[in-house]
Amino acid sequence: MKNVLVTGGAGFIGSNFVRYLLKVEPNVHIFNLDALTYAGSLENLKNLPDETRHTFIQGDICNEQLIGKLFHEHQIDTVVHFAAESHVDRSILGPAPFVQTNVIGTFTLLETARQAWGPDGSGKRFHHVSTDEVFGSLSPDDPAFTESTSYEPRSPYSASKAASDHLARAYFHTYGLPVTITNCSNNYGPYQFPEKLIPLMILNALQRKPLPVYGDGKQIRDWLFVEDHCEAIYLVLKNGRLGETYNIGGGNQPYNIDLVKEICSILDELKPAAKSYTELITYVVDRPGHDRRYAMDITKIRNELGWMPKHDIESGLRETVKWYLDHVNWVSAISKQAGYNDWLEKNYARREK
Ligand code: NAD
Ligand code: DAU
């Protein structure tokens, strides 16, 4: 691993991964390609561990010419592909960019890598970052998803991610492209855009705005602290077997409503107000096709690569709440980003019961 192309490295997980990789790999140079959509920001890339080994390029993963040029000019040997449209609610209100970026963009990257690397992919790696949502929705007593669970995506977001996973796997089997894939559960932690559940709840609470819980709040997600995800991807890059998929998850199963209450109680302690933040919890109209439960079986990555999450949900949540409290400048810059308030209006005004 020498010249690493990270796509989507100005987003939440990508920017955390850039920081992580600069720390653990002292000799890599990262070429960070990001279109800077509403979800990406250079604010996420301030104070990197070593700026001299990081080059930012603003551009679209669907731009074949640009990607071809990057591969050739910088002798890219490793791709870590995060760039995506990532928010389920946005995919419901406007699916087109999801098909464009997640399907066509992934195809463009795979095809460019195939042409640049030729039939001999030795010393090369294309790592595709995906999600547990491709497996669909579990009932309360169903066993957790394994790597061989059938794909059954149920939102435009997860369907587009499933399509991209299939393409990545097809490039391994058909062309021998040195592909690995990870499917991960819900991430949380520093630099997450405040459209997702945890940062949205923290920021709404601090502004004493309603905390909008969809439906009955009894949906279950498996939550993973973002740094643990970065470590898992790194181990797969180093030691994962080509053509293989690895499930990654945090091993917890809270109801959404309990998670929101936990955020409130951490805030009650760290930033006490006259009334408890729990009073702001408001049940709102559910997400259409809302997946009820996800759970990940991480036996394979644990046995093969020795990976286990280092953070439990209690310590990870506390660290996250503190991070948002301590980074008011980041919060203020991100909240002013184009379209954020419009999104809140678009997604939540129609949800009032
Ligand atoms: P994010 O929305 O925070 O960041 C996505 C980044 O991709 C942004 O910086 C955006 O500007 C960039 N981008 C979007 N379209 C682009 C395009 N056409 N060309 C170049 N850049 C583009 O997303 P995230 O939460 O960091 O997720 C990163 C990846 O991890 C995604 O592939 C997502 O499916 C996957 N994933 C996310 C989670 C999660 O809980 N957030 C869990 C599992 C997997
Ligand atoms: O499971 C992995 C996936 O996790 C990733 O692939 C996605 O990119 C990521 O966005 C996330 O998807 P979710 O839809 O699970 O995350 P989100 O934070 O949007 O919602 C988490 C849960 O909280 C979900 O059950 C919906 C609910 N929710 C969400 C929001 C934004 C609410 O109740 N209220 C809200 O306002």
XYZ file of N, CA and C and ligand atoms in Angstrom, residues 7-14 33-41 59-62 81-87 101 129-132 157 161 183-188 192-193 195-196 229, ligand 1:
182
model
N -12.048 7.424 -1.881
C -13.173 8.208 -2.419
C -14.110 8.556 -1.272
N -14.700 9.731 -1.342
C -15.631 10.145 -0.276
C -14.923 10.457 1.027
N -13.644 10.843 0.923
C -12.847 11.074 2.126
C -13.104 12.410 2.811
N -14.086 13.182 2.309
C -14.471 14.407 3.035
C -15.798 14.186 3.762
N -16.300 12.959 3.700
C -17.541 12.636 4.412
C -17.211 12.108 5.804
N -18.234 11.562 6.436
C -18.102 11.131 7.838
C -17.066 10.004 7.999
N -17.348 8.840 7.440
C -16.450 7.700 7.689
C -15.144 7.889 6.924
N -15.247 8.405 5.684
C -14.054 8.600 4.874
C -13.037 9.508 5.555
N -10.450 11.761 -3.171
C -11.358 12.269 -4.212
C -12.764 12.394 -3.652
N -13.285 13.613 -3.652
C -14.628 13.828 -3.092
C -15.300 14.969 -3.857
N -16.571 14.772 -4.158
C -17.310 15.785 -4.921
C -17.755 16.953 -4.039
N -17.595 16.813 -2.725
C -18.095 17.820 -1.780
C -19.576 18.099 -2.038
N -20.367 17.051 -1.972
C -21.827 17.222 -1.991
C -22.209 17.849 -0.644
N -23.507 17.961 -0.387
C -23.953 18.527 0.895
C -23.305 17.771 2.066
N -22.967 16.486 1.863
C -22.503 15.640 2.976
C -21.000 15.714 3.205
N -20.280 16.292 2.257
C -18.830 16.349 2.396
C -18.381 17.751 2.745
N -17.294 17.853 3.499
C -16.819 19.186 3.861
C -15.324 19.159 4.152
N -13.860 16.203 -7.034
C -14.312 15.620 -8.299
C -15.296 14.500 -8.057
N -15.912 14.096 -9.166
C -17.021 13.141 -9.123
C -16.525 11.741 -9.487
N -16.944 10.740 -8.747
C -16.509 9.370 -9.071
C -17.121 8.867 -10.383
N -18.090 9.598 -10.915
C -18.646 9.203 -12.221
C -17.811 9.764 -13.377
N -13.082 2.685 -1.265
C -14.211 3.381 -1.889
C -15.361 3.608 -0.905
N -15.417 4.856 -0.405
C -16.504 5.248 0.509
C -17.581 6.076 -0.193
N -17.205 6.800 -1.249
C -18.117 7.823 -1.794
C -19.475 7.219 -2.118
N -20.502 7.864 -1.618
C -21.865 7.382 -1.866
C -22.847 8.439 -1.424
N -24.043 8.351 -1.944
C -25.183 9.000 -1.303
C -25.586 8.026 -0.210
N -25.699 8.523 1.044
C -25.753 7.570 2.159
C -26.996 7.668 3.041
N -27.892 8.614 2.776
C -29.000 8.794 3.729
C -30.315 8.209 3.200
N -24.607 7.923 -8.283
C -23.322 7.826 -7.569
C -23.029 6.391 -7.131
N -16.643 -0.286 0.293
C -17.256 -0.140 1.626
C -18.778 -0.191 1.476
N -19.383 -1.172 2.125
C -20.844 -1.282 1.993
C -21.527 -1.414 3.359
N -22.784 -1.766 3.302
C -23.663 -1.626 4.457
C -24.427 -2.913 4.775
N -24.859 -3.033 6.030
C -25.705 -4.178 6.398
C -27.109 -4.070 5.797
N -31.789 3.545 -1.311
C -30.375 3.578 -0.870
C -29.799 2.160 -0.832
N -26.824 0.325 -3.069
C -25.610 -0.241 -2.476
C -25.494 -1.722 -2.845
N -19.345 -5.152 4.739
C -20.719 -4.688 4.999
C -20.806 -4.347 6.475
N -21.050 -3.086 6.755
C -20.994 -2.629 8.151
C -22.345 -2.103 8.626
N -22.519 -2.157 9.935
C -23.746 -1.642 10.558
C -23.637 -0.129 10.763
N -24.609 0.439 11.487
C -24.683 1.904 11.686
C -23.464 2.453 12.418
N -22.801 3.414 11.791
C -21.663 4.083 12.431
C -22.126 5.329 13.167
N -21.353 5.700 14.174
C -21.571 6.989 14.841
C -20.222 7.467 15.359
N -19.917 13.241 12.021
C -21.090 12.710 11.291
C -22.050 13.849 10.978
N -22.472 13.921 9.750
C -23.381 14.990 9.306
C -24.702 14.885 10.076
N -27.738 14.898 9.821
C -29.016 14.411 9.289
C -29.279 13.004 9.834
N -28.221 12.352 10.357
C -28.353 10.979 10.854
C -28.779 11.008 12.321
N -14.767 0.900 12.918
C -14.996 0.563 11.509
C -13.705 0.785 10.704
P -21.388 10.519 4.002
O -22.678 10.832 3.334
O -21.052 11.175 5.286
O -20.183 10.853 3.010
C -20.217 10.534 1.648
C -19.102 11.327 0.962
O -19.123 10.963 -0.429
C -19.286 12.843 1.033
O -18.088 13.468 1.385
C -19.708 13.226 -0.389
O -19.286 14.529 -0.750
C -19.020 12.147 -1.212
N -19.686 11.916 -2.494
C -21.013 11.723 -2.717
N -21.231 11.571 -4.036
C -20.020 11.632 -4.647
C -19.600 11.526 -5.998
N -20.472 11.318 -6.991
N -18.275 11.627 -6.257
C -17.377 11.842 -5.265
N -17.728 11.979 -3.970
C -19.042 11.861 -3.674
O -21.343 8.948 4.112
P -20.724 8.020 5.251
O -21.727 7.849 6.307
O -19.378 8.497 5.560
O -20.644 6.634 4.459
C -19.488 6.314 3.699
C -19.686 4.960 3.057
O -19.901 3.982 4.059
C -20.883 4.867 2.123
O -20.526 4.071 1.030
C -21.950 4.190 2.959
O -22.840 3.470 2.144
C -21.112 3.274 3.809
N -21.662 2.936 5.127
C -22.092 3.921 5.958
C -22.552 3.579 7.231
C -23.025 4.624 8.194
O -23.581 4.271 9.238
N -22.818 5.900 7.962
C -22.587 2.237 7.617
C -22.152 1.255 6.723
C -21.677 1.627 5.485
